């Protein structure tokens, strides 16, 4: 057997985990010390049992593969050796044993045979068939792509090969084994080109194959781009049709040499599997036989019910193709049957050619007439149905305010489903009349077929959108309406509900625990009363079940399978998060994302479930129980009260959100778990204190190796796996199993603690990392991993049988916190009145204690799609001028000290202030419009500060050109150099752009150089953005199309400027890369406001560092809350260890109100620190179009939209970054007077 995942040299040396050496010994790694395992080296000649290692063949996720010789039988085998079990060693071992068990239960020539499974001296191995000179199928695909001449009839070979694969996998399915990881690298190819299916490490054993223990699905651990949609979504247990889909993806790759779902990240691949519909193979390569294309696409149907229902069906259809018989993938039309008949009977077909032509033509005309009559009705109904049900998944969370919308949607759907044209009998009639010989027919056929399957999505009584329940959609519409009506009465309107809420609200407001908290009635919940032990109030959540009974004898609630979630109202407050103990040597070895550095955090009051969510509760709201069957033993008599598991972070986002619940933030979870205690465990400082209060592997599982932190074997809690959620003792807040039982998912990304937190919930600012936080330890974990501060992570789509959930809920009403991560409101407005006929902008610049605000004048109501080359008079603009405000800080406020307007006799006036820049006592103002000229050249004004006055030192007119050149649209000054961008200059190419470089010589500014883009092309707009710092300069090119955008870099040396290099978007797409630039020292920031990698036009910024005369890309910055069309990166600024990025289309708090994002450099990474928002923002304010940053002060300019409610008022925002709270709510107008 050869595994091509990773080729190893012949003298390869591998590491394996053993159990014998000192974990603190020389050379031990972090993982060695964490697990207490030693390292064993593998090398050629080493003996493993009866096998002598010959050469390394490869390695994969589960183990190393070596060619070995059985010295007893003198035969060669492939020896697969377990090399990387998890710190809980038995988990990896179980998966390894599963592979051997699954493959050995199927004896078929197309499946790699298993000879022996063994263990010796801590090394686990599988001896299996060695495919001599074999290779994996992906190597065959690559060979076919590069050297197609080696295959006489490649497509016939593919059909035969995949027919054999299907037969082999069908044999496996017949034995109750689902492979779940079918892909080219898991299909070995013998020298005579026959397949051998390998690697059953992720197999699912069903029926008798599972034996006495059901297979535990270890979350999603397959290969994302080959997985089936049901695997990617986690919709219940998969069956043989998942393997059919994966084999179809492999067939697609073999036919087209393209992996249809391959993307950059695993999450993107899973999303593509769930929602992306790849192009038919024949449309990619026309010579592909139509039959193979159809077979491939049928295998890859999103719905399992529309695929082949068995591998036998697939193999039979492939054989039909090989035998030149009609395939059954789609009902064959008349022309298609005739075509196949002529291939099988060439002599007879020649005799009847003339007759056949006449028959075919008449049949075709009849079909066309029927099709044209029905097409419009069918597709019209299909489109209306699709549009009507689209809001269904948005009708959450359930609340009385949604009742009318649910009823209206239900009526619309019922009316559409009753129409004749979408009844199954009518659709079958249409399908039977169709011939799939034209693209239009195939499109129509696919659409109607899809609709027929969609009908079941609505009408299925168990899972349908009308009466059913499913993980994908939740409750059907009729169920939602019923629950809203009943719970509105039960929890809000009934006399009993009103009485209980009045009592609870008064008691909570008077309680010393809650410090005057004002609570409102919460829809879907009822107060249960105050817990006498904790002093905290508890509530039942009736959406998830019934009210539990109170047992007066035990003083506890009696939880059964019908019980709903019980929530404890947490008081909130400040607490110390994290923990450190000198005895725990592992702490200092942790990566930043896992460090538990103690720090204080504040959380607002919130609800948290008293118990982990049960299997019964999850099933009631999703229709399925994903958890594995429990092991035999104590507590298994009540499956329904076991904690739900095998659920992912993504599942919880979807399911809990429908119930107006959420995952707790990491801070909320730790606050509740510690319950105001100062120890490593809420039960005490010693590990033994936790016995009787937590279900952990250190006490219960004999497979746990143990270490000095937990003593196995001495005590036994009676549970090998999960225990019922009400087992053991609660913590001081009344929470059961908050440590142990199952690990519990949290809302946050697994990120370092130095990141800021969101006010209220204390959610940590995300970094876009792949892992989400899990807390609390589980039934297989050590006592050490069950500490209240212990952190771990899991991928968002991953499911494990030791992962569960403890839901949280924010308090509805006036206490609901809606603030964001350290959001800073502006400390001050800078405003100026302009005529309401004009659409104001505010360009901004800062230097030390001086703030510059440019206010160019632009007429409102101009069609942005109009001809930009029209003159002012043609556009109906009036002659006017802009202005520049100069402000200095006086007594904590920025006060206007001067207002500059262009001289009245200056020919360049309109647009004065379009761009501004200041360096010391030098100010440059760009003016890129002029009212008197047919083709305004623009201008740049340079002012010098003399005493307290600003005096015009130089007026630099732009060059006359045949077209507007936008000279002055971008300006920058630094010391004795000034740059003026003219992005519309047509000196070389139309709108190719140019930058004019000026130098101060004595008291005059003289032109020094004119930069043009290298390899200029039309509409390049070189000079859209400019930046200069010392002897370095940067120029952004931002073509409207976004394609081929770039940044040119220049260096001043030996008395001249020289081009250093050109930067392009490192992600490979233009997207207005270079729309904005800024430089400081050895750091360059480049804005790319239309970057769409995360969402359409969400934007990004790229940070570069200079080293050894090279500018190296360091990091891509994006907004933590990015959505489409934010235009993040429209403007950028850098000052010291801070970067400010504008997003002028950000839609919160109002549409296109805009914002800016502050990033800070920490440990070599730029981390989002704050969002800068406007007080009382209005729709269309466009804040973030301009930004600048100087030390602890940030200024944000705007570009208002014509529909802005405050047209006629130009504004800029000033932020004091040293104090997150605004120090002034007043305005400063152009006269310098403060107005409250």
PDB file of N, CA and C in Angstrom, residues 925-962:
ATOM      1  N   UNK A 925      -3.056  71.992  -0.191  1.00  0.00           N
ATOM      2  CA  UNK A 925      -4.484  71.801  -0.411  1.00  0.00           C
ATOM      3  C   UNK A 925      -4.706  71.497  -1.886  1.00  0.00           C
ATOM      4  N   UNK A 926      -5.385  70.403  -2.169  1.00  0.00           N
ATOM      5  CA  UNK A 926      -5.699  70.030  -3.543  1.00  0.00           C
ATOM      6  C   UNK A 926      -7.036  70.592  -3.981  1.00  0.00           C
ATOM      7  N   UNK A 927      -7.108  70.948  -5.268  1.00  0.00           N
ATOM      8  CA  UNK A 927      -8.327  71.488  -5.858  1.00  0.00           C
ATOM      9  C   UNK A 927      -8.443  70.879  -7.248  1.00  0.00           C
ATOM     10  N   UNK A 928      -9.246  69.820  -7.397  1.00  0.00           N
ATOM     11  CA  UNK A 928      -9.212  69.112  -8.672  1.00  0.00           C
ATOM     12  C   UNK A 928     -10.381  69.442  -9.586  1.00  0.00           C
ATOM     13  N   UNK A 929     -11.176  70.487  -9.267  1.00  0.00           N
ATOM     14  CA  UNK A 929     -12.210  70.976 -10.180  1.00  0.00           C
ATOM     15  C   UNK A 929     -12.041  72.480 -10.337  1.00  0.00           C
ATOM     16  N   UNK A 930     -12.428  73.016 -11.488  1.00  0.00           N
ATOM     17  CA  UNK A 930     -12.332  74.452 -11.732  1.00  0.00           C
ATOM     18  C   UNK A 930     -13.506  74.853 -12.602  1.00  0.00           C
ATOM     19  N   UNK A 931     -14.154  75.929 -12.245  1.00  0.00           N
ATOM     20  CA  UNK A 931     -15.466  76.235 -12.803  1.00  0.00           C
ATOM     21  C   UNK A 931     -15.440  76.883 -14.180  1.00  0.00           C
ATOM     22  N   UNK A 932     -14.313  77.469 -14.608  1.00  0.00           N
ATOM     23  CA  UNK A 932     -14.324  78.286 -15.818  1.00  0.00           C
ATOM     24  C   UNK A 932     -13.825  77.551 -17.043  1.00  0.00           C
ATOM     25  N   UNK A 933     -13.109  76.453 -16.871  1.00  0.00           N
ATOM     26  CA  UNK A 933     -12.451  75.801 -17.996  1.00  0.00           C
ATOM     27  C   UNK A 933     -13.279  74.638 -18.512  1.00  0.00           C
ATOM     28  N   UNK A 934     -13.188  74.396 -19.815  1.00  0.00           N
ATOM     29  CA  UNK A 934     -13.870  73.244 -20.397  1.00  0.00           C
ATOM     30  C   UNK A 934     -13.327  71.942 -19.833  1.00  0.00           C
ATOM     31  N   UNK A 935     -12.012  71.867 -19.666  1.00  0.00           N
ATOM     32  CA  UNK A 935     -11.353  70.670 -19.118  1.00  0.00           C
ATOM     33  C   UNK A 935     -10.507  71.077 -17.925  1.00  0.00           C
ATOM     34  N   UNK A 936     -11.134  71.197 -16.761  1.00  0.00           N
ATOM     35  CA  UNK A 936     -10.426  71.748 -15.605  1.00  0.00           C
ATOM     36  C   UNK A 936      -9.158  70.980 -15.270  1.00  0.00           C
ATOM     37  N   UNK A 937      -8.015  71.651 -15.202  1.00  0.00           N
ATOM     38  CA  UNK A 937      -6.767  70.962 -14.895  1.00  0.00           C
ATOM     39  C   UNK A 937      -6.533  70.751 -13.413  1.00  0.00           C
ATOM     40  N   UNK A 938      -7.262  71.437 -12.530  1.00  0.00           N
ATOM     41  CA  UNK A 938      -7.006  71.328 -11.115  1.00  0.00           C
ATOM     42  C   UNK A 938      -5.804  72.149 -10.682  1.00  0.00           C
ATOM     43  N   UNK A 939      -5.541  72.125  -9.372  1.00  0.00           N
ATOM     44  CA  UNK A 939      -4.440  72.924  -8.847  1.00  0.00           C
ATOM     45  C   UNK A 939      -4.073  72.413  -7.470  1.00  0.00           C
ATOM     46  N   UNK A 940      -2.913  72.869  -6.998  1.00  0.00           N
ATOM     47  CA  UNK A 940      -2.480  72.608  -5.623  1.00  0.00           C
ATOM     48  C   UNK A 940      -2.044  73.930  -5.010  1.00  0.00           C
ATOM     49  N   UNK A 941      -2.520  74.207  -3.794  1.00  0.00           N
ATOM     50  CA  UNK A 941      -2.176  75.426  -3.074  1.00  0.00           C
ATOM     51  C   UNK A 941      -1.270  75.041  -1.911  1.00  0.00           C
ATOM     52  N   UNK A 942      -0.137  75.719  -1.788  1.00  0.00           N
ATOM     53  CA  UNK A 942       0.782  75.463  -0.674  1.00  0.00           C
ATOM     54  C   UNK A 942       0.802  76.694   0.219  1.00  0.00           C
ATOM     55  N   UNK A 943       0.512  76.475   1.505  1.00  0.00           N
ATOM     56  CA  UNK A 943       0.479  77.547   2.490  1.00  0.00           C
ATOM     57  C   UNK A 943       1.592  77.313   3.510  1.00  0.00           C
ATOM     58  N   UNK A 944       2.108  78.420   4.048  1.00  0.00           N
ATOM     59  CA  UNK A 944       3.107  78.364   5.114  1.00  0.00           C
ATOM     60  C   UNK A 944       2.557  79.095   6.335  1.00  0.00           C
ATOM     61  N   UNK A 945       2.849  78.526   7.523  1.00  0.00           N
ATOM     62  CA  UNK A 945       2.425  79.176   8.766  1.00  0.00           C
ATOM     63  C   UNK A 945       3.494  80.181   9.165  1.00  0.00           C
ATOM     64  N   UNK A 946       3.103  81.411   9.266  1.00  0.00           N
ATOM     65  CA  UNK A 946       4.006  82.490   9.696  1.00  0.00           C
ATOM     66  C   UNK A 946       3.394  83.130  10.914  1.00  0.00           C
ATOM     67  N   UNK A 947       3.986  82.837  12.098  1.00  0.00           N
ATOM     68  CA  UNK A 947       3.381  83.275  13.343  1.00  0.00           C
ATOM     69  C   UNK A 947       2.090  82.516  13.543  1.00  0.00           C
ATOM     70  N   UNK A 948       0.980  83.226  13.642  1.00  0.00           N
ATOM     71  CA  UNK A 948      -0.309  82.571  13.776  1.00  0.00           C
ATOM     72  C   UNK A 948      -1.113  82.579  12.495  1.00  0.00           C
ATOM     73  N   UNK A 949      -0.511  83.071  11.402  1.00  0.00           N
ATOM     74  CA  UNK A 949      -1.241  83.189  10.147  1.00  0.00           C
ATOM     75  C   UNK A 949      -0.757  82.153   9.137  1.00  0.00           C
ATOM     76  N   UNK A 950      -1.675  81.806   8.256  1.00  0.00           N
ATOM     77  CA  UNK A 950      -1.339  80.904   7.158  1.00  0.00           C
ATOM     78  C   UNK A 950      -1.335  81.720   5.871  1.00  0.00           C
ATOM     79  N   UNK A 951      -0.186  81.718   5.190  1.00  0.00           N
ATOM     80  CA  UNK A 951       0.019  82.566   4.026  1.00  0.00           C
ATOM     81  C   UNK A 951       0.219  81.680   2.793  1.00  0.00           C
ATOM     82  N   UNK A 952      -0.455  82.067   1.688  1.00  0.00           N
ATOM     83  CA  UNK A 952      -0.281  81.329   0.439  1.00  0.00           C
ATOM     84  C   UNK A 952       1.145  81.501  -0.061  1.00  0.00           C
ATOM     85  N   UNK A 953       1.837  80.384  -0.200  1.00  0.00           N
ATOM     86  CA  UNK A 953       3.233  80.427  -0.615  1.00  0.00           C
ATOM     87  C   UNK A 953       3.390  80.080  -2.092  1.00  0.00           C
ATOM     88  N   UNK A 954       2.550  79.178  -2.571  1.00  0.00           N
ATOM     89  CA  UNK A 954       2.699  78.755  -3.969  1.00  0.00           C
ATOM     90  C   UNK A 954       1.350  78.265  -4.472  1.00  0.00           C
ATOM     91  N   UNK A 955       0.996  78.648  -5.682  1.00  0.00           N
ATOM     92  CA  UNK A 955      -0.172  78.108  -6.359  1.00  0.00           C
ATOM     93  C   UNK A 955       0.340  77.344  -7.566  1.00  0.00           C
ATOM     94  N   UNK A 956       0.137  76.046  -7.552  1.00  0.00           N
ATOM     95  CA  UNK A 956       0.673  75.199  -8.609  1.00  0.00           C
ATOM     96  C   UNK A 956      -0.489  74.736  -9.483  1.00  0.00           C
ATOM     97  N   UNK A 957      -0.626  75.285 -10.686  1.00  0.00           N
ATOM     98  CA  UNK A 957      -1.706  74.824 -11.569  1.00  0.00           C
ATOM     99  C   UNK A 957      -1.340  73.493 -12.209  1.00  0.00           C
ATOM    100  N   UNK A 958      -2.345  72.712 -12.463  1.00  0.00           N
ATOM    101  CA  UNK A 958      -2.112  71.459 -13.154  1.00  0.00           C
ATOM    102  C   UNK A 958      -1.893  71.673 -14.636  1.00  0.00           C
ATOM    103  N   UNK A 959      -1.311  70.721 -15.308  1.00  0.00           N
ATOM    104  CA  UNK A 959      -1.062  70.864 -16.749  1.00  0.00           C
ATOM    105  C   UNK A 959      -2.365  70.812 -17.542  1.00  0.00           C
ATOM    106  N   UNK A 960      -2.419  71.602 -18.618  1.00  0.00           N
ATOM    107  CA  UNK A 960      -3.583  71.573 -19.495  1.00  0.00           C
ATOM    108  C   UNK A 960      -3.570  70.285 -20.322  1.00  0.00           C
ATOM    109  N   UNK A 961      -4.686  69.584 -20.318  1.00  0.00           N
ATOM    110  CA  UNK A 961      -4.822  68.382 -21.130  1.00  0.00           C
ATOM    111  C   UNK A 961      -6.185  68.394 -21.799  1.00  0.00           C
ATOM    112  N   UNK A 962      -6.358  67.522 -22.788  1.00  0.00           N
ATOM    113  CA  UNK A 962      -7.616  67.469 -23.516  1.00  0.00           C
ATOM    114  C   UNK A 962      -8.755  66.940 -22.661  1.00  0.00           C
TER     115      UNK A 962
END
